[in-house]
Coordinates of C-alpha atoms and ligand atoms in Angstrom, one line a residue:
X299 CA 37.3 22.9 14.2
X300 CA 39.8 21.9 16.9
X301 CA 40.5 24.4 18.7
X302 CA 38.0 26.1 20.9
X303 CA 36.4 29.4 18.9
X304 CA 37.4 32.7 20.3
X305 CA 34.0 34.2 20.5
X306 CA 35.4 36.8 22.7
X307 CA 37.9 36.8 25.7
X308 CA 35.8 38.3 28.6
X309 CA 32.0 37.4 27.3
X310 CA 30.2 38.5 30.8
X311 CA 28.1 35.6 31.7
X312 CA 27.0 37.3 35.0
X313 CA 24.1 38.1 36.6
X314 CA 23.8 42.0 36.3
X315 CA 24.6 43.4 40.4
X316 CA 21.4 44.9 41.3
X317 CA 21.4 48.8 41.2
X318 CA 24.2 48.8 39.6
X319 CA 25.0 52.0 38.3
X320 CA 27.8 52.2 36.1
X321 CA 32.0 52.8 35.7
X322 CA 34.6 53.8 34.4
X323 CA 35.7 52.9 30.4
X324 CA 39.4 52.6 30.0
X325 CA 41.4 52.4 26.8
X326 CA 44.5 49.6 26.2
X327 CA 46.8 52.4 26.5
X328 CA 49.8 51.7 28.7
X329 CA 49.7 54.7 30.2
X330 CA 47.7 58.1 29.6
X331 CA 44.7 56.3 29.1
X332 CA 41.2 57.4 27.7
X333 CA 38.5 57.5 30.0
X334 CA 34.6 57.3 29.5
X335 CA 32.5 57.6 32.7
X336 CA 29.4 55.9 32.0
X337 CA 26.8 56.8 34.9
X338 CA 24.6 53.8 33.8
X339 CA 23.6 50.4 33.9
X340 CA 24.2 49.0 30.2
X341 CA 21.2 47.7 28.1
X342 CA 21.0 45.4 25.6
X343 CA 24.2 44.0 25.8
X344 CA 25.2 41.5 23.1
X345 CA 28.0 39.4 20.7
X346 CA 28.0 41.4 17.7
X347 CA 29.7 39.6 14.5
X348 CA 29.3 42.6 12.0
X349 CA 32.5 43.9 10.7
X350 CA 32.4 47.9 12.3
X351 CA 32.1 47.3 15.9
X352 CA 35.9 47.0 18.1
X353 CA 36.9 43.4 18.7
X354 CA 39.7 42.4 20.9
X355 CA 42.5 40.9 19.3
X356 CA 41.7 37.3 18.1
X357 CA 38.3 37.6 18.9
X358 CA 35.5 36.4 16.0
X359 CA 32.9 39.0 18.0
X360 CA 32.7 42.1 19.7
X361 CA 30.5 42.6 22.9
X362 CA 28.7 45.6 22.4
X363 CA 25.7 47.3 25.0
X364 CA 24.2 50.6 24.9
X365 CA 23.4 53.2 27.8
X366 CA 21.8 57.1 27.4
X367 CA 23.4 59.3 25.3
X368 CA 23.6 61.5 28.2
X369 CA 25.2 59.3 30.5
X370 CA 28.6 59.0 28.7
X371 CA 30.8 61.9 29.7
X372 CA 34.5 61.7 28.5
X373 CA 36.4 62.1 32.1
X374 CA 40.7 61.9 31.1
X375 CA 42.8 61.8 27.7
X376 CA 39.8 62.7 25.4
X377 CA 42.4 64.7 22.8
X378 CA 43.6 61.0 22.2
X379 CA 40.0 60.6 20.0
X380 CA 38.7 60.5 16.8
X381 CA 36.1 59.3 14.7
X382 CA 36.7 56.3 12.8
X383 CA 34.5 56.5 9.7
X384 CA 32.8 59.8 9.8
X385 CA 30.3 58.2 7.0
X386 CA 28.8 55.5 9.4
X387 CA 25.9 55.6 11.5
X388 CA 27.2 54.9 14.1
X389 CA 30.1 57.3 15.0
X390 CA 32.8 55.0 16.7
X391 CA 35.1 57.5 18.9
X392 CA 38.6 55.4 19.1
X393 CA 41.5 55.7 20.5
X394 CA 44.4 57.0 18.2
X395 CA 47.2 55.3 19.8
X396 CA 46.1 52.4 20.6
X397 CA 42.8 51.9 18.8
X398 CA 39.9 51.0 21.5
X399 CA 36.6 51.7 20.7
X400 CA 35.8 54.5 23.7
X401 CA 32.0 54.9 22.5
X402 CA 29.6 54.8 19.6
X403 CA 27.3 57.8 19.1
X404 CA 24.5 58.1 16.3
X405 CA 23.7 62.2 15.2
X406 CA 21.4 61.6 12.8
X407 CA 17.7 60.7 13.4
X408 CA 17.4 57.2 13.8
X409 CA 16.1 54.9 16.2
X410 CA 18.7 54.4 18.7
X411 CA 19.4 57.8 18.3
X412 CA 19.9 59.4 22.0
X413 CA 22.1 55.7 23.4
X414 CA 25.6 55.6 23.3
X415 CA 27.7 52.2 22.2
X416 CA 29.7 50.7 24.6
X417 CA 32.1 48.1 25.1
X418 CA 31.4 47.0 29.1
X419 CA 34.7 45.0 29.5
X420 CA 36.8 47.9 29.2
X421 CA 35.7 48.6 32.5
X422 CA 37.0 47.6 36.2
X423 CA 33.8 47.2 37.7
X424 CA 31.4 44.3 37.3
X425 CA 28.1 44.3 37.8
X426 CA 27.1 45.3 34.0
X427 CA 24.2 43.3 32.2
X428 CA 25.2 40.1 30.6
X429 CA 25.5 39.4 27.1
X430 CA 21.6 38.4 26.1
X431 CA 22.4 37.7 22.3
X432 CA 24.0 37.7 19.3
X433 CA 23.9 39.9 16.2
X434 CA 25.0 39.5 12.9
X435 CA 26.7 36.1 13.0
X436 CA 26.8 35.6 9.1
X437 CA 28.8 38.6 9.5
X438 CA 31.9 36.9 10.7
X439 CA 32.8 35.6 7.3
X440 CA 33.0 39.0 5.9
X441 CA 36.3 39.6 8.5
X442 CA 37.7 35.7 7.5
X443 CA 35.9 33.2 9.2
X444 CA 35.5 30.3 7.1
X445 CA 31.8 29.5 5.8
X446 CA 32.4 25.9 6.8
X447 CA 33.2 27.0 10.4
X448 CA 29.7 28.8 11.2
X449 CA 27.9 25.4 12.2
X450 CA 30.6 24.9 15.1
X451 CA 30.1 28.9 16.0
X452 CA 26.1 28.7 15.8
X453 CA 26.4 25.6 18.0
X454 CA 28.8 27.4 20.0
X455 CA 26.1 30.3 21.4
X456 CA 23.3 27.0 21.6
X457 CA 26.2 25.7 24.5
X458 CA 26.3 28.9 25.8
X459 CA 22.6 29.4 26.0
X460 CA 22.6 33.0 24.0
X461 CA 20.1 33.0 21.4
X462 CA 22.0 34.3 18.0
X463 CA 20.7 35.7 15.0
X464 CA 22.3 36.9 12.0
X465 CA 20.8 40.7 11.9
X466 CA 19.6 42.0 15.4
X467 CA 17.1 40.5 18.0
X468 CA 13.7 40.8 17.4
X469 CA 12.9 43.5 20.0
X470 CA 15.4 45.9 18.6
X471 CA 14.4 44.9 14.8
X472 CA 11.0 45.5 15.8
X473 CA 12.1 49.1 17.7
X474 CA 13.5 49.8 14.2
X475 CA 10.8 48.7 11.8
X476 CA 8.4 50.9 14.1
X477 CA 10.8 54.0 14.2
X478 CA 10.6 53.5 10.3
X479 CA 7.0 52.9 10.2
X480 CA 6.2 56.1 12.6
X481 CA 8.5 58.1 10.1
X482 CA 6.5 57.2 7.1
X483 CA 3.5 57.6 8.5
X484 CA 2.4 53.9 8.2
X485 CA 1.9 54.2 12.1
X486 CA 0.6 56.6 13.6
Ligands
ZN589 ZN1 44.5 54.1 24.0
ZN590 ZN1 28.5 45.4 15.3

């Protein structure tokens, strides 16, 4: 490729501040914006390449973190909401008007069940946790990247020093292969 890959537009490289604790989400809205207080560091914050999580425009990736479920408090313009895909997992609250992902919530049991999606650079403040890793880079071709162009992205997250991987890291694939293995009964 050419020209440099959009992985995303504001991918936090920075340290996380030290007892940081939180800010304010705020929609793209001109005006009348959507507000999500999040009274939390973030955790677990990473490029995700799968085709349900908000991307800015242009972007190949979105950067996605969690943070308690009960952390996340909807503070101004929440009527402006609604659940994209009622179906999915995850239940992404957007923004009507001008489509920003506010926050991710999961109902159902499951093992992130109880933390909150968020999108950290929809916030003011900095001081949120970096971007650790990737997820679901193979992904990317299933929104139009071309197949041939995934050796220049890989080798684009080996310059940036983030480890990528095309399902989740292995800590949180391990949380989810135990919360499976607890719920069969196969650990006890
Ligand atoms: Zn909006
Ligand atoms: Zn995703």
């Amino acid at each position: 490729m050419s020209t440099p890959l959009n992985i995303h537009p504001n991918l936090n490289r920075n340290a996380a501040a030290d007892g940081f604790a939180g800010g304010k989400l705020l929609c793209n809205c001109a005006s009348d914006k959507v507000e999500v207080t999040v009274a939390s560091q973030s955790f677990h914050n990473h490029a995700c390449g799968c085709t349900k999580c908000w991307k800015p425009a242009g972007a190949l990736f979105a950067q996605i973190a969690v943070a308690p479920r009960d952390k996340v408090t909807v503070t101004a313009n929440g009527d402006k909401l609604a659940v994209v895909d009622p179906s999915a997992t995850i239940l992404r609250h957007a923004c009507t008007v001008c489509g920003t992902h506010m926050y991710g919530r999961i109902e159902k049991p499951h093992a992130f069940n109880g933390l909150d999606f968020i999108h950290t650079e929809l916030s003011e403040e900095a001081g949120w946790t970096p971007v650790s890793f990737a997820a679901f880079v193979s992904s990317i071709i299933e929104s139009g990247t071309r197949p041939e162009d995934m050796e220049a992205v890989r080798a684009t997250f080996v310059e940036l020093d983030i480890p990528h991987y095309d399902c989740l890291s292995p800590a949180l694939m391990d949380a989810l292969s135990t919360y499976a293995a607890k719920t069969s009964g196969v650990l006890q």
